[in-house]
Coordinates of C-alpha atoms in Angstrom, one line a residue:
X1 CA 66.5 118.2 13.0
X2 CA 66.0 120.7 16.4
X3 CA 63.5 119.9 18.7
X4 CA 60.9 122.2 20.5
X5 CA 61.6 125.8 20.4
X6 CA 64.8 124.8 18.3
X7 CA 62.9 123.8 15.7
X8 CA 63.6 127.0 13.2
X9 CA 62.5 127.8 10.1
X10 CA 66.1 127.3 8.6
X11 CA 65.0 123.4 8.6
X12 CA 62.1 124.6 6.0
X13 CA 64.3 126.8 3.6
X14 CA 63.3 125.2 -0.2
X15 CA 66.4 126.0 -2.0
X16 CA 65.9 128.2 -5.1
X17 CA 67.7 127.0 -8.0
X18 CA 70.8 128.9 -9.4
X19 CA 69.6 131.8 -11.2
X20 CA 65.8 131.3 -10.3
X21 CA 63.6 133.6 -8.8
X22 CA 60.6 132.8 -6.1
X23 CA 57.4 133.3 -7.6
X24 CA 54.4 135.4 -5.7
X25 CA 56.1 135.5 -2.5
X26 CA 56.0 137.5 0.9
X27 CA 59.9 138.6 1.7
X28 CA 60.8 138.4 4.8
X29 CA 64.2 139.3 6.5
X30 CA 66.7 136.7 8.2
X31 CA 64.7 137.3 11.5
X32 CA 62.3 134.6 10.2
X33 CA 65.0 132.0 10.4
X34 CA 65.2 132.9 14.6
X35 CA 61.2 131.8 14.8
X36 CA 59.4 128.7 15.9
X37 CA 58.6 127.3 12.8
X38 CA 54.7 126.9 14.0
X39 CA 54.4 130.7 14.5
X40 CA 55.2 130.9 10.8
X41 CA 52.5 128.1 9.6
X42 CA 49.5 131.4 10.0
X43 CA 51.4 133.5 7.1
X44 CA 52.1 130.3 5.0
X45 CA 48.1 130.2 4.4
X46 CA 48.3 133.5 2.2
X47 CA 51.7 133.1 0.2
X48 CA 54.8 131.4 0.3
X49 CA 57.5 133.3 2.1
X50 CA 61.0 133.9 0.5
X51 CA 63.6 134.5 3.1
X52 CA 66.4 137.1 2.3
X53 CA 69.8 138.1 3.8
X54 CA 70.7 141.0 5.2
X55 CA 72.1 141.8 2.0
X56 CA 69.4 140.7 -0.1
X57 CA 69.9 137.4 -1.4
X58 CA 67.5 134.7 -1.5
X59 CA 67.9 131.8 1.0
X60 CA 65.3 129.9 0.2
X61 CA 61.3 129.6 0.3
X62 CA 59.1 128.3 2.5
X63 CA 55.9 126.8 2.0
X64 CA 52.8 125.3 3.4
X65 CA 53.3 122.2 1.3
X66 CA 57.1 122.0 2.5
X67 CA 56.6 122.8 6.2
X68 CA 53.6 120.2 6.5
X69 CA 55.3 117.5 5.0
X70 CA 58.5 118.3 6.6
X71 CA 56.6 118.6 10.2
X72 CA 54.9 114.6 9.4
X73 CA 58.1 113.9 8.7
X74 CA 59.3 115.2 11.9
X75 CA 56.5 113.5 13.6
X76 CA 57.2 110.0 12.0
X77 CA 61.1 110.3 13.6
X78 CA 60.2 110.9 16.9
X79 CA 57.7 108.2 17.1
X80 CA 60.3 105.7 15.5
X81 CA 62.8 106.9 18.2
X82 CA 60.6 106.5 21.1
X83 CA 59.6 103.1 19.8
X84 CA 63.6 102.2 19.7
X85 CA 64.0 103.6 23.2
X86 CA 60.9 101.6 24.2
X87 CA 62.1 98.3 22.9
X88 CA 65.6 99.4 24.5
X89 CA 64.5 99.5 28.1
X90 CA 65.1 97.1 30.6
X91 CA 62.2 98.1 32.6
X92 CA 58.4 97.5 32.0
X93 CA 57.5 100.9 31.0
X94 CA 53.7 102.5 30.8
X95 CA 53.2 106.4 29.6
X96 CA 49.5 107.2 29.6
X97 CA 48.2 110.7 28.7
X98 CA 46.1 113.4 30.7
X99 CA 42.9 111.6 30.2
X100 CA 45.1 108.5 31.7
X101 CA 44.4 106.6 28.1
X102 CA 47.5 104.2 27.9
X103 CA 49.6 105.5 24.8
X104 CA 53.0 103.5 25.6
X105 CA 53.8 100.4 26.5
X106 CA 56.6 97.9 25.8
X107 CA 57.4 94.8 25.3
X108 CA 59.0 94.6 29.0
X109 CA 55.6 95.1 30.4
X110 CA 54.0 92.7 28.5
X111 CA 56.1 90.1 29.7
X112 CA 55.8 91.6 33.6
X113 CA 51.7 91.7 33.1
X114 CA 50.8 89.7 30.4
X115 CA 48.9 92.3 28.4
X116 CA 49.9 93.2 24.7
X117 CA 50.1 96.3 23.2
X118 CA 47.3 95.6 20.8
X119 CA 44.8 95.1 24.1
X120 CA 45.6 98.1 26.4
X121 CA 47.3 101.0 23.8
X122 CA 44.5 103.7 23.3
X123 CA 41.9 102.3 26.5
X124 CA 42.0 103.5 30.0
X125 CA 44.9 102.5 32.4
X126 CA 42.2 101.6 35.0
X127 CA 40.4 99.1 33.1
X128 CA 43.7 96.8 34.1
X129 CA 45.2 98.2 37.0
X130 CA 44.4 99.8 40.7
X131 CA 46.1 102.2 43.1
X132 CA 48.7 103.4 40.6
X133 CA 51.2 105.6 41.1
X134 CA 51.2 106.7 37.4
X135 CA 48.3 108.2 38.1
X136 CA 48.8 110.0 41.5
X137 CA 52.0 111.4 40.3
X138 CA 50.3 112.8 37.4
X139 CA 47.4 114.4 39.2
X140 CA 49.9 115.9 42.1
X141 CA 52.6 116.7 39.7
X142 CA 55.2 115.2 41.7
X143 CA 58.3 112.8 40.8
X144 CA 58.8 109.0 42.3
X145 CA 62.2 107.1 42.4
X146 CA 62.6 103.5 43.8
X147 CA 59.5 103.5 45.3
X148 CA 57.9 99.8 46.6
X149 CA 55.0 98.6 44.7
X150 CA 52.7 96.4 44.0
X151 CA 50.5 96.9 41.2
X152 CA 48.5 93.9 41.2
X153 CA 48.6 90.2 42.8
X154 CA 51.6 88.5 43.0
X155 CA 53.6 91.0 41.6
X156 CA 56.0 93.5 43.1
X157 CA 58.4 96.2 41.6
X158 CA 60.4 98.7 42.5
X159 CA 58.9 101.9 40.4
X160 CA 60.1 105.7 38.9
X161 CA 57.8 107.7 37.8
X162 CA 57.7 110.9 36.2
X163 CA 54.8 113.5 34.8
X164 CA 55.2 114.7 31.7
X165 CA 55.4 118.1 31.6
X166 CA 55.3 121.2 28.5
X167 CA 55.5 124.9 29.6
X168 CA 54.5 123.9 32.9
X169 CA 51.5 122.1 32.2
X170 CA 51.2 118.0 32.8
X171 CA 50.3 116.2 29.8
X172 CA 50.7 113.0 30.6
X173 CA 52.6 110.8 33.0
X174 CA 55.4 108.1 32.3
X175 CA 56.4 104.7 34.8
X176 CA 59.7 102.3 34.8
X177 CA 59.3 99.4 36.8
X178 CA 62.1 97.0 38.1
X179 CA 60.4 93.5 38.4
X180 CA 61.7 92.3 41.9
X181 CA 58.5 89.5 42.2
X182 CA 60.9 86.4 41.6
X183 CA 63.0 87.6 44.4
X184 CA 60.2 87.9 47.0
X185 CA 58.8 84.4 46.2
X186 CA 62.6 83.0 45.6
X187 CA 63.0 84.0 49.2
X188 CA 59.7 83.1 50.5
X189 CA 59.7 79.7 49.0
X190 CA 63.4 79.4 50.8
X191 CA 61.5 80.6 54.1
X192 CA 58.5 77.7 54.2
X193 CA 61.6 74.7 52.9
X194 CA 63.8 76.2 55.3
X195 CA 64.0 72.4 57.6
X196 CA 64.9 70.9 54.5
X197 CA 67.7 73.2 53.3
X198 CA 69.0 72.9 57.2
X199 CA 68.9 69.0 56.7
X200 CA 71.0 69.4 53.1
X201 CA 73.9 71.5 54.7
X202 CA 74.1 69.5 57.3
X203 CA 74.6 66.3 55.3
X204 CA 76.4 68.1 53.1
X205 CA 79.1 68.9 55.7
X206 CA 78.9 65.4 57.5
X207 CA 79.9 63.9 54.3
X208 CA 82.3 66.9 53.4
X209 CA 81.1 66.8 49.7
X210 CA 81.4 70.5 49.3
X211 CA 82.8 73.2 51.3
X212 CA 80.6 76.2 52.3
X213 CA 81.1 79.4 50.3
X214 CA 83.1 81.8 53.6
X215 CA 81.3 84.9 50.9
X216 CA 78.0 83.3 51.0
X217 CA 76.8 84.8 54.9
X218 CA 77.2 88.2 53.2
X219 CA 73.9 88.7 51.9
X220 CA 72.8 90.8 48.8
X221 CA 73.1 91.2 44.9
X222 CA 73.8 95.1 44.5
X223 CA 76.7 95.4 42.0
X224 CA 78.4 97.3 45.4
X225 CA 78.3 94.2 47.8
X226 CA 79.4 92.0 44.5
X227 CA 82.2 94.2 44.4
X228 CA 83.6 94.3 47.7
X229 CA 83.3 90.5 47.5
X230 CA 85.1 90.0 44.3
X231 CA 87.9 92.1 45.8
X232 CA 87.7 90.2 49.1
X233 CA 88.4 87.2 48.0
X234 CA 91.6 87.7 45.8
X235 CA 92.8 89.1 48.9
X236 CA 91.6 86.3 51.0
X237 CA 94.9 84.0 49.5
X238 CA 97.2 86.0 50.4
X239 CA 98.8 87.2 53.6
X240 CA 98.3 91.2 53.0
X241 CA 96.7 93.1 55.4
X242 CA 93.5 94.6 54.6
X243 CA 91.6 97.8 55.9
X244 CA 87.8 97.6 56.0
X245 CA 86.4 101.0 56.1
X246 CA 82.3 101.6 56.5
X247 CA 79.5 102.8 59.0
X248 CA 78.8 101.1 61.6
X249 CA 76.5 97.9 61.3
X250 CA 77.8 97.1 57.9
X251 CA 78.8 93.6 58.2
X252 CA 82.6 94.8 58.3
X253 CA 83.2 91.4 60.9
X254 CA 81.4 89.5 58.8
X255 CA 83.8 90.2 55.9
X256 CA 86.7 90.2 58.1
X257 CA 85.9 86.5 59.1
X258 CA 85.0 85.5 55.4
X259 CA 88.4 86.5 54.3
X260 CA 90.2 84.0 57.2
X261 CA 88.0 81.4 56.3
X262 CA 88.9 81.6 52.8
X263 CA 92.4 81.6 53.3
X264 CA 95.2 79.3 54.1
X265 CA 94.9 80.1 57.7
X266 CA 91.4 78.7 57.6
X267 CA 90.6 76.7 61.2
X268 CA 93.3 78.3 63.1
X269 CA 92.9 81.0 65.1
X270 CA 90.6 84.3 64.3
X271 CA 90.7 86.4 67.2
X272 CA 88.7 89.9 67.6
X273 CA 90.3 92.5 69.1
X274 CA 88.0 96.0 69.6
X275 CA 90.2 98.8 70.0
X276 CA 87.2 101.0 71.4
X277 CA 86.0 98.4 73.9
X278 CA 89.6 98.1 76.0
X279 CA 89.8 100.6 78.8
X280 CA 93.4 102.5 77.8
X281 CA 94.9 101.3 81.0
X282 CA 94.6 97.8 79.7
X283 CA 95.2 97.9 76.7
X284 CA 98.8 97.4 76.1
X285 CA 98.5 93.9 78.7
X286 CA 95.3 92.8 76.6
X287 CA 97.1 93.1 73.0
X288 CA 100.7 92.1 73.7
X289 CA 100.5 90.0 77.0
X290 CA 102.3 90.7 80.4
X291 CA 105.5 88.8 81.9
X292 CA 105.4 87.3 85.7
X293 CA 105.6 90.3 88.3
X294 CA 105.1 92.8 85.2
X295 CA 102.8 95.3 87.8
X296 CA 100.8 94.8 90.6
X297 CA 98.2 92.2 90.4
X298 CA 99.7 90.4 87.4
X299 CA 99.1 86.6 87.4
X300 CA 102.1 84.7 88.8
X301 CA 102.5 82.8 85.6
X302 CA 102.1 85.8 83.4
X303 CA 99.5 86.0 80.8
X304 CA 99.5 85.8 76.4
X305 CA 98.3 88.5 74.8
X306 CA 95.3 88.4 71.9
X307 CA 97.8 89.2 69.1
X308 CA 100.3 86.0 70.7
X309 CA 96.9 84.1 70.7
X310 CA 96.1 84.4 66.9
X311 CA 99.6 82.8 66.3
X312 CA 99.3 81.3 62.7
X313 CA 95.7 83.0 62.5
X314 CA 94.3 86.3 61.5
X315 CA 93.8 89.3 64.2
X316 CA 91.2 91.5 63.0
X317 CA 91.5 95.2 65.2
X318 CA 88.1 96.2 65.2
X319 CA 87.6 100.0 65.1
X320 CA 91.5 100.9 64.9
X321 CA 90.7 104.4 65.0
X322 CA 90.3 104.2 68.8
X323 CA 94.0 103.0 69.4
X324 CA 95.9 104.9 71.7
X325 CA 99.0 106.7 70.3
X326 CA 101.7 104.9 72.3
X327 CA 100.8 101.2 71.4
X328 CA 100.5 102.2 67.5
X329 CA 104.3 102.8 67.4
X330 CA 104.4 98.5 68.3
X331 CA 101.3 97.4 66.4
X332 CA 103.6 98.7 63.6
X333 CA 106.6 96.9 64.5
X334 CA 104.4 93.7 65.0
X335 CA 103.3 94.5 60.9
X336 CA 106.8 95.3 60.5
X337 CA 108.8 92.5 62.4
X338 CA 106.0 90.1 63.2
X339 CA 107.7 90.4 67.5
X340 CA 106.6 92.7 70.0
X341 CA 107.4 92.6 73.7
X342 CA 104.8 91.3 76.7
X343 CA 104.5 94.2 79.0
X344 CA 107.9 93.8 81.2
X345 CA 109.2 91.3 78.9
X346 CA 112.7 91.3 78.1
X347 CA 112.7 88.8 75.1
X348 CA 110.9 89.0 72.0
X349 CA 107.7 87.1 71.0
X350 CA 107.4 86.2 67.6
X351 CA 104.0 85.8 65.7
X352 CA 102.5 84.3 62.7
X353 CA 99.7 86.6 62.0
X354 CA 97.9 88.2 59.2
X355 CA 95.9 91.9 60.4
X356 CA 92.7 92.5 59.1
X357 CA 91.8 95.8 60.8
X358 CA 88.7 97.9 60.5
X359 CA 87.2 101.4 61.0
X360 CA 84.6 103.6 60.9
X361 CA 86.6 106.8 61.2
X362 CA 87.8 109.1 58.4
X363 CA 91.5 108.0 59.0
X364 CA 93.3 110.2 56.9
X365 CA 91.6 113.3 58.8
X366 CA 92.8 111.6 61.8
X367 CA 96.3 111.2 60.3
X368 CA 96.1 115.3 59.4
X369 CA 95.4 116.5 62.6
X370 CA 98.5 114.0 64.6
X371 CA 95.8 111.8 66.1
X372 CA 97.1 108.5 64.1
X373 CA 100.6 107.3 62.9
X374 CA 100.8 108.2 59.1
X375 CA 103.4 104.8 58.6
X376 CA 100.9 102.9 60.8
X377 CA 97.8 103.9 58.4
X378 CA 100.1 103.2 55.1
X379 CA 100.7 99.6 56.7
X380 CA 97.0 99.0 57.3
X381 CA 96.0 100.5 53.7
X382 CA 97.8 97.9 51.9
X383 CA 94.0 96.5 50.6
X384 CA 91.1 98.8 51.0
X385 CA 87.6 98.0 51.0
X386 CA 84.8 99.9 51.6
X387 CA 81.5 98.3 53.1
X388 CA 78.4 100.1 51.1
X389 CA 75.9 101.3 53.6
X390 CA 72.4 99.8 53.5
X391 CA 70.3 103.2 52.5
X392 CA 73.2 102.2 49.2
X393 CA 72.0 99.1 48.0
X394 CA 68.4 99.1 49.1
X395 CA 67.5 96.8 46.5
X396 CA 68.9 94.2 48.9
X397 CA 66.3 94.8 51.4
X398 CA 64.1 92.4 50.5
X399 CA 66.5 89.4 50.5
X400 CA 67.8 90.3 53.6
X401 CA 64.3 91.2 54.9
X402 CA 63.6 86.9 54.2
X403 CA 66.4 85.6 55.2
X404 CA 66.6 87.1 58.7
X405 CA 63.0 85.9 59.1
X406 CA 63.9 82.4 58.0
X407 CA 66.6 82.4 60.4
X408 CA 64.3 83.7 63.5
X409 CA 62.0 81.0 62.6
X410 CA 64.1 78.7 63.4
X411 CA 65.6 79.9 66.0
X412 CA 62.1 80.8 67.9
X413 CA 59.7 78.1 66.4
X414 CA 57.8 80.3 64.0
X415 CA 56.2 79.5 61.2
X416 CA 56.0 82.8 59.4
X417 CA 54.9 82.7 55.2
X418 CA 54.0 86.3 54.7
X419 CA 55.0 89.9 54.9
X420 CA 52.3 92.2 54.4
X421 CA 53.5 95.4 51.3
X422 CA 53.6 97.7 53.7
X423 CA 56.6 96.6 55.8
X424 CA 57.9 96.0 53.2
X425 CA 57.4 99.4 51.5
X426 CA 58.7 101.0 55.3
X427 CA 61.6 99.3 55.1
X428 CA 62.5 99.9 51.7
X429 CA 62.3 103.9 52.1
X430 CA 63.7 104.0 55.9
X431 CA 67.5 105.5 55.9
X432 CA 68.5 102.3 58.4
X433 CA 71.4 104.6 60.2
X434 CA 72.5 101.4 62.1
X435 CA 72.7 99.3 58.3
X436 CA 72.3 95.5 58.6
X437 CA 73.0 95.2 62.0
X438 CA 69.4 97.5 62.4
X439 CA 67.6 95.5 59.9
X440 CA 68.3 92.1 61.8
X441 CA 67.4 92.9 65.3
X442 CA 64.1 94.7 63.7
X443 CA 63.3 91.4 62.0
X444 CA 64.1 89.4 65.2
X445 CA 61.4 91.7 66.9
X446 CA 58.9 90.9 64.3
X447 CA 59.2 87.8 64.5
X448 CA 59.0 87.4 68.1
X449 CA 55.7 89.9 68.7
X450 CA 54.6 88.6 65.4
X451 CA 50.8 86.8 66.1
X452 CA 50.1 84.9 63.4
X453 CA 51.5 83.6 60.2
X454 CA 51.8 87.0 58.4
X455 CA 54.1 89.9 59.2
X456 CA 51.7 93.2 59.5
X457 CA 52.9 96.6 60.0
X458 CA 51.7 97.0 63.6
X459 CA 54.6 94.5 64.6
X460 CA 56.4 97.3 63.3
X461 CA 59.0 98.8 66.0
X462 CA 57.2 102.5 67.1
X463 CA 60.0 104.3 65.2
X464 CA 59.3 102.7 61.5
X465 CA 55.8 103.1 62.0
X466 CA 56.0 106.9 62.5
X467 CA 58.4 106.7 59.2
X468 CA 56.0 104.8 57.1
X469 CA 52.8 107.1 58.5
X470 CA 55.3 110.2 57.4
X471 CA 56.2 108.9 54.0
X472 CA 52.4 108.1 53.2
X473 CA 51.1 111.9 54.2
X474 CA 53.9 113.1 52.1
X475 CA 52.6 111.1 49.2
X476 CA 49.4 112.4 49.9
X477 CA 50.0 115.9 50.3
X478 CA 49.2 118.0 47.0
X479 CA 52.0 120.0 45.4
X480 CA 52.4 123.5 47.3
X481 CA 51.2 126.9 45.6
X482 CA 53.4 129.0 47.1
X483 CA 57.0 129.6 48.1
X484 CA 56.6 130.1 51.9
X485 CA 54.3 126.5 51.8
X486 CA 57.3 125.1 49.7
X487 CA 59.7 126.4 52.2
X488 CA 57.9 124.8 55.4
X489 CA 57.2 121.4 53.8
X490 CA 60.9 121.3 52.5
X491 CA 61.8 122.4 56.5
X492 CA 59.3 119.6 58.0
X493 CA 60.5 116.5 55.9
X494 CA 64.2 117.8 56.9
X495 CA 63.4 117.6 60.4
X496 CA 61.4 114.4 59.8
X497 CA 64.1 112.6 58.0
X498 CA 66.6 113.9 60.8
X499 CA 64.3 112.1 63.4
X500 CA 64.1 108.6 61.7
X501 CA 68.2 109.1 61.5
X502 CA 68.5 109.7 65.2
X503 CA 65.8 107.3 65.9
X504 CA 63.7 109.4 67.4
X505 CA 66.8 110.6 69.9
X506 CA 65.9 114.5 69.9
X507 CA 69.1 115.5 71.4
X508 CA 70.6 114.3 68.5
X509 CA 68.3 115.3 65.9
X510 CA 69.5 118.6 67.0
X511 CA 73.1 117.8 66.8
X512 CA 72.9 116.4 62.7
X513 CA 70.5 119.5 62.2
X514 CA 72.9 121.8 63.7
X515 CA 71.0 124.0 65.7
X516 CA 70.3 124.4 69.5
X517 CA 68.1 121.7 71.2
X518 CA 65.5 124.8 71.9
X519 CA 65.1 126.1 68.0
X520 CA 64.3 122.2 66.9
X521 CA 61.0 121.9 69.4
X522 CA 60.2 125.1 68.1
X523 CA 60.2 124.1 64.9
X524 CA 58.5 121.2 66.0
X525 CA 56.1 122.9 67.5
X526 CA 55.8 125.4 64.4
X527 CA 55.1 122.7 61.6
X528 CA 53.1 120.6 63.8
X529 CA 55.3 117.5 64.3
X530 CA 55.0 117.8 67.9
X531 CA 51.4 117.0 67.5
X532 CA 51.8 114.1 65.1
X533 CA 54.0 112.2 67.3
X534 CA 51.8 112.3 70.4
X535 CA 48.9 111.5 67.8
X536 CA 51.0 108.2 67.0
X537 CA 52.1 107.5 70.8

């Protein structure tokens, strides 16, 4: 059967059987098939229509009769199939209709709110609920995705929500809602019996009944972080060498360090070496080690170097993009030969090592334009793994959000059980440009100006304020009713989102924006940013 202005009147046709002729009938031509069927139903009241070919034979007839019983028909499918996709959801999901009567709800949300069917279908949406977002984004006619709320006590999902549009009018407005309450509490409960739990591992390790889990500091359920993990550890057996790629402030350390403690190597050795924190000059005496007399100033005994320090450990080569040229031709022949020479060394070392290395640069360019050894980066690229950013997986924000404070409570004496919606709505629609690492000192902040027992969003950092202040007049703002409006608002929440990226950093607001430092405070200027920041300061 077609569906809205595919529904022809070719679904209609009443055959006429061989030989038979229609009765009292207005003829039409084949045109009639191209037509909505509804724009037909006015002539139907007079006389049946017979619809001809080109060449004159009979197709069919419509009637009143047929088309009415065929369009109930059409109407008792459609509601089946929505009540199918209803049951099929995984999310609690409301559709109400302009006068915001409720007209759908599944079984999903009656478990999430304990209301049945039979008790809210057909009566306002307000007699149950307050500050919806059904509702706003029906009356501004504008779409939400993963957006933070919480509907009523105790309860907290992440929600999309859609109007329901026909030729450009709203009728009606539709919510899915991902029920994220038992993590929230989960976490919270772990945050107020967090002394206990302290106690447990501790016994637990005393006693060694159980090893720790090396996987279980990388926080976070997203079916991303699961899979970097799964990989991680059937690598971590093994002696390969893996290549962590992702932004900075991934955890990229973190899984480098899970991966020695999970393999054989475990307890020896793990030693960090950060390619972009070594002056150049240095670097080859700081990786492989100098002999006696090797230049002036050397140490009369000589010195080991931090790859002859990891002997039977793991090296990990933090950011490897930064290695000068000349000491990748020997990091290879360490992968290579597992020897290298000290700096004015005349015999060999040879090492026990496995090399984790990681990166935030786009090696492959790097190896394009001669600025890194192509055999060096097909060494390294033996296991790949690729650190999700947080903006990625943002339904981790929560958990992480708890876990940090339960660990800043300890470590400063706090006894925090509460973080206000609000910080946690900020947080869940900020971009965090510096990913976990961002997250965690924001959370140590909190906690440290924090007053009381609850989390507010005035210990906020200035920055996340601003964002949250931003994202609620955007909410706010009714839909615009012309282009040029459109064009401006589009422009503004560029600039804004460019700002919360940079932090604030103008300089290089303009830089991701691509235009001169001049044009941006114009623009500023122009849309009125300029003034909503002092406003805020």
């Amino acid at each position: 059967m077609y569906l809205g202005k595919e529904l022809l009147a070719r679904e209609f046709l009443q055959k006429i059987p061989p030989g038979g002729e229609p009765g009292d009938c207005a003829y039409k031509g084949e045109e009639v098939l191209e037509q909505h069927i509804l724009s037909v139903i006015p002539l139907l009241r007079e006389k049946d229509i017979a619809v001809v070919d080109r060449e004159g034979r009979i197709l069919g007839v419509l009637t009143l009769e047929g088309v009415v019983q065929r369009l109930v028909e059409f109407l008792l499918d459609t509601e089946a199939t929505l009540v199918a996709v209803l049951g099929a959801a995984n999310d609690a999901v409301c559709i109400i209709d302009t006068q915001e009567r409720v007209i759908g709800w599944n079984r999903k949300a009656e478990l999430l709110y304990g209301i049945s069917d039979g008790d809210i279908l057909g009566r306002s949406i307000h007699n149950f609920f307050t500050n919806l977002v059904v509702t706003r984004v029906c009356r501004n006619n504008q779409e939400v995705y993963a957006e933070y709320h919480q509907p009523c006590q105790d309860t907290h999902v992440l929600i999309n929500s859609l109007p329901i549009r026909r030729e450009g009018r709203v009728i009606g407005g539709v919510s899915a809602e991902k029920d994220v309450t038992e993590i929230i509490q989960l976490n919270r409960a772990l945050s107020q019996a967090s002394y206990q739990v302290k106690y447990l591992r501790e016994v637990i390790q005393k006693n060694g009944l159980k090893k720790p889990d090396p996987f279980a500091k990388l926080y976070g359920h997203h079916p991303r972080l699961k899979a970097v993990v799964d990989l991680a550890r059937r690598a971590a057996p093994t002696d390969a060498t893996v290549l962590i790629r992702g932004e900075s402030g991934t955890g990229k350390e973190v899984l480098a360090r899970a991966i020695h403690e999970a393999s054989e190597r475990a307890g020896k050795p793990f030693v960090v070496v950060n390619c972009g924190a070594i002056p150049a000059e240095l670097f080859e005496s700081e990786l492989f080690g100098y002999e006696q007399g090797a230049f002036t100033g050397a140490g009369p005994r000589g010195k080991p170097g931090l790859l002859e320090m990891a002997n039977e450990g793991t090296a990990f080569l933090d950011e490897i993009g930064e290695l000068p040229l000349n000491l990748q031709v020997k990091l290879l022949r360490v992968l290579q030969e597992k020897a290298f020479y000290r700096v004015g060394g005349s015999r060999p070392v040879s090492v026990n090592i496995r090399i984790i290395a990681a990166t935030n640069r786009q090696l492959e360019e790097m190896v394009a334009a001669g600025r890194f050894r192509e055999d060096l980066y097909y060494r390294l690229n033996v296991i790949n793994i690729e650190m999700p950013p947080l903006r990625e997986r943002r339904s981790d924000i929560p958990e992480l959000l708890y876990r940090f404070l339960q660990e800043y409570c300890q470590i400063y004496h706090k006894d925090i059980v509460k973080v206000e919606p609000g910080v946690v709505a900020a947080m869940l629609s900020y971009s965090w440009p510096g990913n976990v690492r961002e997250l965690k000192n924001t959370v140590e902040r909190m906690v440290v100006l924090a007053e009381g027992s609850v989390i507010t969003e005035k210990d906020l950092p200035p920055y996340l304020q601003e964002h949250a202040l931003s994202v609620a007049q955007v909410q706010q703002q009714p839909p615009p009713k012309d282009l040029a409006t459109a064009a401006q608002q589009a422009e503004k929440e560029l600039i804004l989102k460019a700002l919360r990226e940079a932090g604030g950093n103008r300089t290089l607001t303009a830089r991701l924006l691509g235009l001169p430092r001049s044009t941006l405070y114009y623009k500023m200027n122009r849309l009125g940013i300029l003034k909503e920041m002092r406003r805020i300061t």
